[in-house]
Coordinates of C-alpha atoms in Angstrom, one line a residue:
M1 CA 0.0 0.0 0.0
L2 CA 1.5 3.3 -1.1
T3 CA 1.6 6.4 1.2
P4 CA 1.4 10.0 0.1
A5 CA 4.3 12.4 -0.3
N6 CA 3.1 14.5 2.6
D7 CA 4.7 17.4 4.6
A8 CA 6.6 15.1 6.8
F9 CA 8.1 13.2 3.8
E10 CA 9.0 16.5 2.2
T11 CA 10.7 17.7 5.3
L12 CA 12.7 14.4 5.3
L13 CA 13.9 15.0 1.7
R14 CA 14.7 18.7 2.3
A15 CA 17.2 17.7 4.9
Q16 CA 19.0 15.6 2.3
L17 CA 18.7 17.7 -0.9
P18 CA 19.6 21.3 -1.9
E19 CA 16.8 23.8 -2.0
S20 CA 17.2 24.1 -5.8
S21 CA 15.9 20.6 -6.2
F22 CA 12.4 21.5 -5.1
R23 CA 10.1 23.2 -7.6
P24 CA 6.6 24.7 -7.5
L25 CA 4.1 22.3 -8.9
T26 CA 2.6 24.2 -11.9
P27 CA -0.3 22.8 -13.9
A28 CA 2.0 21.7 -16.8
Y29 CA 3.3 18.8 -14.7
L30 CA -0.3 17.5 -14.2
E31 CA -1.3 17.5 -17.9
E32 CA -0.7 15.4 -21.0
P33 CA -1.1 16.4 -24.6
R34 CA -4.5 14.7 -25.3
G35 CA -6.1 15.8 -22.1
R36 CA -7.3 12.3 -21.2
F37 CA -5.6 12.2 -17.8
S38 CA -4.9 14.8 -15.2
G39 CA -2.5 14.5 -12.3
Q40 CA -4.0 15.0 -8.8
G41 CA -0.9 16.7 -7.3
G42 CA 2.3 15.6 -5.7
L43 CA 5.8 16.8 -4.6
L44 CA 7.8 18.0 -7.6
I45 CA 11.5 17.5 -7.3
A46 CA 14.1 18.2 -10.1
P47 CA 17.4 16.6 -9.1
R48 CA 20.7 17.8 -10.6
D49 CA 22.6 14.5 -10.7
V50 CA 22.2 10.8 -10.4
E51 CA 23.2 10.8 -6.7
Q52 CA 20.3 13.1 -6.0
V53 CA 18.0 10.8 -7.9
S54 CA 19.3 7.9 -5.8
I55 CA 18.5 9.8 -2.6
I56 CA 15.0 10.5 -3.7
I57 CA 14.2 6.9 -4.8
R58 CA 15.8 5.4 -1.7
A59 CA 13.6 7.7 0.5
C60 CA 10.5 6.8 -1.5
A61 CA 11.3 3.1 -1.2
A62 CA 11.6 3.3 2.5
A63 CA 8.4 5.3 2.9
K64 CA 6.5 3.5 0.1
V65 CA 5.8 6.7 -1.8
G66 CA 5.0 6.5 -5.5
I67 CA 7.3 8.0 -8.1
V68 CA 6.2 9.4 -11.5
P69 CA 9.3 10.1 -13.7
Y70 CA 8.7 13.2 -15.8
G71 CA 10.7 14.0 -19.0
G72 CA 9.3 16.4 -21.6
G73 CA 5.7 15.6 -20.9
T74 CA 5.0 14.7 -24.6
G75 CA 3.9 11.1 -24.1
L76 CA 0.5 10.2 -25.6
V77 CA -0.6 7.4 -23.3
G78 CA -0.7 9.1 -19.9
G79 CA 2.5 7.7 -18.4
Q80 CA 3.7 11.1 -17.1
V81 CA 0.7 11.8 -14.8
L82 CA -0.9 10.0 -11.9
P83 CA -4.7 10.7 -11.8
E84 CA -5.5 9.0 -8.6
G85 CA -4.1 7.5 -5.4
P86 CA -1.7 8.8 -2.8
A87 CA 0.1 12.0 -4.0
P88 CA 3.5 10.9 -5.6
V89 CA 6.9 12.4 -6.0
I90 CA 7.0 13.8 -9.5
L91 CA 10.6 13.3 -10.4
S92 CA 11.5 15.7 -13.2
L93 CA 14.8 15.2 -15.2
E94 CA 14.7 18.7 -16.6
R95 CA 17.9 19.8 -14.9
M96 CA 19.9 16.8 -16.0
T97 CA 20.6 18.1 -19.5
Q98 CA 24.4 17.7 -20.0
I99 CA 26.0 16.2 -23.1
R100 CA 28.7 14.4 -21.0
A101 CA 30.9 13.3 -23.9
V102 CA 31.1 12.9 -27.7
Y103 CA 33.4 10.4 -29.4
P104 CA 33.1 11.1 -33.1
E105 CA 35.6 8.4 -34.1
E106 CA 33.6 5.8 -32.2
N107 CA 30.2 7.2 -33.3
V108 CA 29.2 7.5 -29.7
L109 CA 27.5 10.3 -27.6
I110 CA 26.8 10.2 -23.9
A111 CA 23.8 12.4 -22.8
E112 CA 21.9 12.8 -19.6
A113 CA 18.2 11.8 -19.5
G114 CA 16.9 15.4 -19.4
A115 CA 18.7 16.4 -22.6
I116 CA 16.2 17.6 -25.2
L117 CA 16.3 15.4 -28.4
Q118 CA 16.9 18.4 -30.6
N119 CA 20.0 19.4 -28.6
V120 CA 21.4 15.9 -28.9
Q121 CA 20.9 16.1 -32.6
A122 CA 22.7 19.4 -32.7
A123 CA 25.6 18.0 -30.6
A124 CA 26.0 15.1 -33.0
E125 CA 25.9 17.5 -36.0
E126 CA 28.6 19.7 -34.4
A127 CA 30.8 16.6 -34.3
G128 CA 30.1 15.9 -37.9
R129 CA 27.8 13.0 -37.0
L130 CA 24.1 12.1 -37.1
F131 CA 21.8 11.1 -34.3
P132 CA 18.9 9.8 -36.4
L133 CA 15.9 9.7 -34.0
S134 CA 13.4 12.3 -35.4
L135 CA 10.1 13.1 -33.9
A136 CA 7.5 15.8 -34.2
S137 CA 8.1 16.7 -30.5
E138 CA 12.0 16.7 -30.8
G139 CA 12.1 20.4 -29.6
S140 CA 10.7 19.4 -26.2
C141 CA 10.9 15.7 -25.7
R142 CA 13.8 14.4 -23.6
I143 CA 16.2 11.5 -24.1
G144 CA 15.1 9.7 -20.9
G145 CA 11.5 9.7 -22.1
N146 CA 12.5 8.6 -25.6
L147 CA 14.3 5.6 -24.0
A148 CA 11.5 4.8 -21.5
T149 CA 9.0 4.6 -24.3
N150 CA 11.4 3.1 -26.9
A151 CA 10.5 5.9 -29.3
G152 CA 10.4 5.3 -33.0
G153 CA 9.8 8.2 -35.5
V154 CA 10.3 8.5 -39.2
N155 CA 13.8 7.0 -39.5
V156 CA 13.2 3.6 -37.9
L157 CA 13.2 2.0 -41.4
R158 CA 17.0 2.6 -41.7
Y159 CA 18.3 3.2 -38.2
G160 CA 15.9 1.5 -35.8
N161 CA 14.1 2.7 -32.7
M162 CA 15.6 3.9 -29.5
R163 CA 16.4 0.4 -28.4
D164 CA 18.6 0.1 -31.5
L165 CA 20.2 3.5 -30.9
C166 CA 21.4 2.8 -27.4
L167 CA 24.6 1.1 -26.2
G168 CA 24.3 1.6 -22.5
L169 CA 22.5 3.2 -19.6
E170 CA 22.9 4.8 -16.3
A171 CA 19.9 4.3 -14.1
V172 CA 18.6 4.3 -10.5
L173 CA 16.8 1.1 -9.5
P174 CA 13.7 0.9 -7.3
D175 CA 15.7 0.4 -4.1
G176 CA 17.9 3.5 -4.9
D177 CA 20.9 1.7 -6.1
I178 CA 22.8 3.3 -9.1
W179 CA 23.5 1.1 -12.0
N180 CA 26.4 2.5 -14.1
G181 CA 26.0 0.7 -17.4
L182 CA 27.3 3.6 -19.7
T183 CA 29.3 1.3 -21.8
R184 CA 30.6 2.2 -25.2
L185 CA 31.1 -1.4 -26.2
R186 CA 29.3 -2.8 -29.2
K187 CA 29.7 -6.4 -28.0
D188 CA 29.3 -7.4 -24.4
N189 CA 27.7 -10.9 -23.7
T190 CA 28.0 -10.8 -19.9
G191 CA 24.6 -12.1 -18.9
Y192 CA 21.2 -10.5 -19.0
D193 CA 20.7 -7.4 -21.0
V194 CA 19.6 -4.9 -18.3
R195 CA 19.7 -2.1 -20.7
N196 CA 17.0 -3.5 -22.9
L197 CA 14.9 -4.4 -19.8
L198 CA 14.8 -0.7 -18.8
I199 CA 14.3 0.6 -22.3
G200 CA 10.5 0.6 -23.0
A201 CA 9.6 0.0 -19.4
E202 CA 8.1 3.4 -19.1
G203 CA 9.7 4.2 -15.8
T204 CA 8.2 1.1 -14.0
L205 CA 11.5 -0.6 -13.3
G206 CA 13.7 2.3 -12.5
V207 CA 14.7 5.8 -13.6
I208 CA 17.1 6.3 -16.6
T209 CA 19.5 9.1 -15.8
A210 CA 21.9 9.0 -18.8
A211 CA 22.6 7.0 -21.9
T212 CA 25.3 6.1 -24.4
L213 CA 23.8 6.7 -27.8
K214 CA 24.9 5.5 -31.2
L215 CA 25.9 8.1 -33.9
F216 CA 26.2 7.6 -37.6
P217 CA 28.0 9.3 -40.5
R218 CA 26.0 12.1 -42.0
P219 CA 24.8 11.3 -45.5
A220 CA 26.7 13.3 -48.1
E221 CA 23.6 13.4 -50.3
Q222 CA 20.0 13.8 -49.2
G223 CA 16.9 13.8 -51.4
T224 CA 13.2 13.8 -50.9
A225 CA 10.3 13.0 -53.3
L226 CA 6.5 12.7 -53.2
F227 CA 5.2 9.9 -55.4
V228 CA 1.6 9.1 -56.2
V229 CA 0.8 5.4 -55.9
T230 CA -2.3 3.4 -56.7
N231 CA -2.6 1.7 -53.4
P232 CA -0.5 0.7 -50.3
S233 CA 0.4 -2.7 -51.9
D234 CA 2.0 -0.9 -54.8
A235 CA 3.7 1.5 -52.3
L236 CA 5.4 -1.5 -50.7
K237 CA 6.6 -2.8 -54.1
L238 CA 7.9 0.7 -54.8
L239 CA 9.8 0.6 -51.5
A240 CA 11.6 -2.6 -52.6
I241 CA 12.6 -0.9 -55.8
A242 CA 13.8 2.1 -53.9
Q243 CA 15.9 0.0 -51.5
D244 CA 17.5 -1.9 -54.4
I245 CA 18.3 1.2 -56.4
S246 CA 19.6 3.2 -53.5
G247 CA 21.6 0.3 -51.9
G248 CA 19.6 0.5 -48.7
G249 CA 19.7 4.3 -48.6
V250 CA 16.0 4.9 -47.9
S251 CA 15.8 6.7 -44.6
A252 CA 12.1 7.2 -44.5
F253 CA 9.1 5.9 -46.5
E254 CA 5.9 7.6 -45.3
L255 CA 2.4 6.7 -46.5
I256 CA -0.1 9.5 -46.9
H257 CA -3.8 9.2 -47.6
R258 CA -6.0 11.8 -49.3
T259 CA -8.0 12.4 -46.1
G260 CA -4.9 13.8 -44.5
L261 CA -4.2 16.1 -47.4
D262 CA -7.9 17.3 -47.4
F263 CA -7.6 18.0 -43.6
L264 CA -4.5 20.1 -44.3
A265 CA -6.1 22.0 -47.1
K266 CA -9.1 22.9 -45.0
H267 CA -7.6 23.5 -41.6
M268 CA -4.0 24.5 -42.3
P269 CA -4.1 26.2 -45.7
D270 CA -0.7 27.8 -45.1
V271 CA 0.9 24.4 -45.5
R272 CA 1.4 24.0 -49.2
V273 CA 0.3 20.7 -50.6
P274 CA 2.2 20.4 -53.9
F275 CA -0.6 18.6 -55.8
D276 CA -3.2 20.2 -58.0
Q277 CA -5.5 17.3 -57.4
M278 CA -5.3 15.4 -54.1
P279 CA -4.2 11.8 -54.8
E280 CA -5.9 8.9 -53.0
W281 CA -2.5 7.5 -51.9
S282 CA 1.0 9.0 -52.0
V283 CA 4.4 8.3 -50.4
L284 CA 7.1 10.6 -49.1
V285 CA 10.5 9.0 -49.8
D286 CA 13.7 10.3 -48.1
L287 CA 17.1 9.2 -49.1
G288 CA 20.5 9.5 -47.5
L289 CA 23.3 8.6 -49.8
P290 CA 27.1 8.7 -50.2
A291 CA 28.7 11.5 -52.4
A292 CA 29.1 9.2 -55.4
M293 CA 25.3 8.8 -55.7
G294 CA 23.3 11.8 -56.6
A295 CA 20.0 11.9 -54.6
A296 CA 17.9 13.6 -57.3
G297 CA 19.1 11.2 -60.0
T298 CA 18.5 8.2 -57.8
L299 CA 14.9 9.4 -57.0
E300 CA 14.2 10.0 -60.7
N301 CA 15.4 6.4 -61.4
I302 CA 13.1 5.1 -58.7
F303 CA 10.2 7.0 -60.2
E304 CA 11.0 5.7 -63.7
Q305 CA 11.2 2.1 -62.6
G306 CA 8.0 2.5 -60.6
L307 CA 6.3 4.0 -63.6
D308 CA 7.4 1.2 -65.9
A309 CA 6.1 -1.3 -63.3
G310 CA 2.7 0.5 -63.1
L311 CA 3.2 1.4 -59.4
V312 CA 3.4 5.2 -59.6
T313 CA 1.3 7.6 -61.7
D314 CA 2.9 10.9 -60.8
G315 CA 5.8 12.3 -58.8
L316 CA 7.7 15.3 -57.6
V317 CA 11.4 15.3 -56.7
A318 CA 12.6 18.1 -54.5
Q319 CA 15.0 20.3 -56.4
S320 CA 16.3 22.3 -53.4
E321 CA 16.6 22.1 -49.7
T322 CA 13.7 24.5 -49.4
Q323 CA 11.5 22.3 -51.5
R324 CA 12.7 19.3 -49.5
Q325 CA 11.5 20.9 -46.3
E326 CA 8.2 21.9 -47.9
F327 CA 7.6 18.2 -48.8
W328 CA 8.4 17.2 -45.2
S329 CA 6.2 19.9 -43.9
V330 CA 3.2 18.2 -45.5
R331 CA 3.9 15.0 -43.6
E332 CA 4.8 16.7 -40.3
H333 CA 1.7 18.8 -40.2
I334 CA -0.8 16.0 -40.8
P335 CA -1.1 15.2 -37.1
Q336 CA -1.8 18.9 -36.3
A337 CA -4.5 19.0 -38.9
N338 CA -5.9 15.8 -37.4
S339 CA -6.1 17.5 -34.0
R340 CA -8.0 20.4 -35.5
V341 CA -10.6 18.1 -36.9
G342 CA -10.7 16.0 -33.7
A343 CA -10.5 12.2 -33.9
I344 CA -13.0 10.0 -32.1
S345 CA -10.4 7.3 -31.7
S346 CA -6.7 7.3 -32.6
H347 CA -4.7 4.1 -33.0
D348 CA -0.9 3.6 -33.0
I349 CA -0.6 0.2 -34.7
S350 CA 1.9 -2.0 -36.4
L351 CA 1.4 -4.8 -38.9
P352 CA 3.4 -7.3 -40.9
L353 CA 4.3 -5.3 -44.1
G354 CA 2.6 -7.9 -46.3
A355 CA -0.7 -7.6 -44.4
I356 CA -1.0 -3.8 -44.5
S357 CA -3.0 -3.5 -47.7
E358 CA -5.5 -6.2 -46.8
F359 CA -5.9 -4.8 -43.3
L360 CA -6.7 -1.3 -44.6
E361 CA -9.3 -2.7 -46.9
V362 CA -10.9 -4.9 -44.2
A363 CA -10.7 -2.3 -41.5
G364 CA -12.2 0.4 -43.7
Q365 CA -15.2 -1.8 -44.5
A366 CA -15.6 -2.8 -40.8
V367 CA -15.6 0.9 -39.6
S368 CA -18.1 1.8 -42.3
T369 CA -20.6 -0.6 -40.7
L370 CA -20.5 1.6 -37.6
G371 CA -21.3 4.8 -39.3
K372 CA -20.3 7.4 -41.9
F373 CA -16.9 7.9 -40.2
R374 CA -13.8 9.3 -41.9
I375 CA -10.5 7.5 -41.7
N376 CA -7.1 8.9 -42.0
S377 CA -4.5 6.2 -42.1
F378 CA -0.9 7.3 -42.5
G379 CA 2.6 6.8 -41.2
H380 CA 5.8 4.9 -41.3
L381 CA 5.0 2.3 -44.0
G382 CA 8.6 1.1 -44.3
D383 CA 8.5 -0.3 -40.7
G384 CA 4.8 -1.3 -40.7
N385 CA 3.7 1.4 -38.2
L386 CA 0.5 3.2 -39.1
H387 CA -1.5 5.8 -37.3
Y388 CA -5.1 4.8 -38.0
N389 CA -7.4 7.5 -36.9
V390 CA -11.2 7.6 -37.1
F391 CA -13.1 10.9 -37.4
P392 CA -16.7 12.0 -37.2
P393 CA -18.7 12.6 -40.3
E394 CA -18.2 15.9 -42.2
G395 CA -19.6 18.8 -40.2
Q396 CA -19.8 17.0 -36.9
K397 CA -17.7 17.1 -33.8
K398 CA -15.9 14.2 -32.0
E399 CA -17.7 15.0 -28.7
A400 CA -21.0 13.8 -30.3
Y401 CA -19.4 10.4 -30.6
S402 CA -17.4 10.0 -27.4
E403 CA -19.6 7.1 -26.3
R404 CA -18.5 5.3 -29.5
R405 CA -14.8 5.5 -28.8
D406 CA -14.4 2.2 -27.1
E407 CA -16.5 0.4 -29.7
I408 CA -14.3 1.8 -32.5
K409 CA -11.1 1.1 -30.7
G410 CA -12.2 -2.4 -29.9
L411 CA -13.0 -3.1 -33.6
V412 CA -9.7 -1.7 -34.9
H413 CA -7.6 -3.5 -32.3
D414 CA -9.4 -6.8 -32.7
L415 CA -8.6 -6.6 -36.4
V416 CA -5.0 -5.7 -35.7
H417 CA -4.7 -8.7 -33.4
E418 CA -6.3 -11.0 -36.1
F419 CA -3.6 -9.7 -38.6
E420 CA -0.9 -10.6 -36.1
G421 CA 0.0 -6.9 -35.5
S422 CA 0.4 -4.8 -32.3
F423 CA -2.0 -2.3 -30.8
S424 CA 1.0 -0.2 -29.6
A425 CA 3.7 0.4 -32.2
E426 CA 5.7 3.3 -30.7
H427 CA 3.7 5.2 -28.0
G428 CA 3.8 2.5 -25.3
I429 CA 1.1 1.3 -22.9
G430 CA 1.0 4.0 -20.2
R431 CA -2.3 4.3 -18.4
L432 CA -4.3 4.4 -21.6
K433 CA -3.7 0.9 -22.9
T434 CA -3.5 -1.3 -19.8
D435 CA -6.7 -3.1 -20.6
D436 CA -5.5 -3.7 -24.2
L437 CA -2.3 -5.3 -22.9
L438 CA -4.4 -7.8 -20.9
R439 CA -6.8 -8.4 -23.8
Y440 CA -4.2 -9.0 -26.5
G441 CA -1.0 -9.8 -24.7
S442 CA 0.5 -13.2 -24.5
P443 CA -0.4 -14.7 -21.0
A444 CA 3.1 -16.1 -20.7
K445 CA 4.7 -12.8 -21.5
I446 CA 2.4 -10.9 -19.1
A447 CA 3.1 -13.4 -16.3
L448 CA 6.9 -12.9 -16.9
M449 CA 6.5 -9.2 -16.9
R450 CA 4.6 -9.3 -13.6
M451 CA 7.4 -11.4 -12.1
I452 CA 10.0 -9.0 -13.2
K453 CA 8.0 -6.0 -11.9
T454 CA 7.4 -7.6 -8.5
S455 CA 11.0 -8.7 -8.1
L456 CA 12.6 -5.4 -8.9
D457 CA 9.8 -3.1 -7.5
P458 CA 8.1 -5.2 -4.7
H459 CA 6.3 -2.1 -3.2
G460 CA 5.1 -0.9 -6.6
I461 CA 6.5 2.6 -6.2
M462 CA 7.8 3.1 -9.8
N463 CA 5.2 4.8 -11.9
P464 CA 2.2 3.1 -10.3
G465 CA -0.6 2.3 -12.7
V466 CA 1.5 2.3 -15.8
I467 CA 1.6 -0.9 -18.0
F468 CA -0.3 -2.7 -15.2
S469 CA -3.2 -0.9 -13.7
K470 CA -3.2 -0.6 -9.9
N471 CA -6.2 -3.0 -9.8
D472 CA -4.3 -5.8 -11.6

């Protein structure tokens, strides 16, 4: 049974930590982007180093006070707020922002968990290297949160998600012990992989305080194109052609549906959509190539072979960096346009690549039996991650259909499960999807996860209610 972070507990911690560690609890720390959860309060502490994190967690373990790790607050499944129960310690990593070291010759960077993603990208660029994680929230999300949720983004196709981009971690475990695993080694087969246990655990097994991250050479040539395709199946065939021609140089391959472009045209007219007539399906292709391969010429070759194969009907290859950014602006603003329309139910799903086209057809037909809803399915086609969002009929608001959300979500997730996909591709479980985990997760896996959680965190102080609800 957890106890609240009351005045007596705060007094205890103030005797062990500098005054600068304590911050006023403003509303921003009790909110999340979608507004589905609100924190009920707590004691906000922003430690400066891993030793202070250890002091906090050790005190919480002794007093059985819950801890909610807080990064950039950009998570979409409610993992950064605690809506109910005893008031927790809200442990913000916002002061732990140092880039501790950069080793360009090793393609390695060591950053603290509070470092903002965009600043890590900039530090890599200054060293002549690339840190490839790219997210819409990169100006505010933090590395610790990226790791805790195993973030993905647009470049997973080529570089992998955060689990693939991390060599080692520094973390504080639920008993307050510090694990220094900031290795720069690429090979280390010395037992269990604690790093990968903590990555994606959403703060339920400990608090990540720093990470050793992989860097990559910066591509000498970059190019971007928008190609009109007949359907998602042809888009996947075009991806295979693009990979062959570019020698695996495809960094991103994003599927875009006409609904998303229509939303942009109506609700964000300042974003230029470079088509006279909105295509039913299109793909945004991004290449990163060596100097010997011209990006524009390679994209034109991809288009020509796609045209000859009957896979593409039109295309635009960016002729300048400005135009390249304009093409990306279309893709990056689709989620904002979605927000202005207001989705009844949004789904972050992944599917086997070969099943995507059939799933979209079957799911579209199934949703249509529930009503005249609009569907915007878009996202990272190259790695099988789609954002499948269902919107109210034209001229109506999502609030009028709030009671239909669970019905729609259940239908979509049931179909994803039937197609051997995942109901959570890159956003995590948080508090939003705990029931989905129980419904669709492997019983053996869930049992093993419970054993790990109970063993490492016997009092349940680490982010209570995340992944497993407090009633489980």
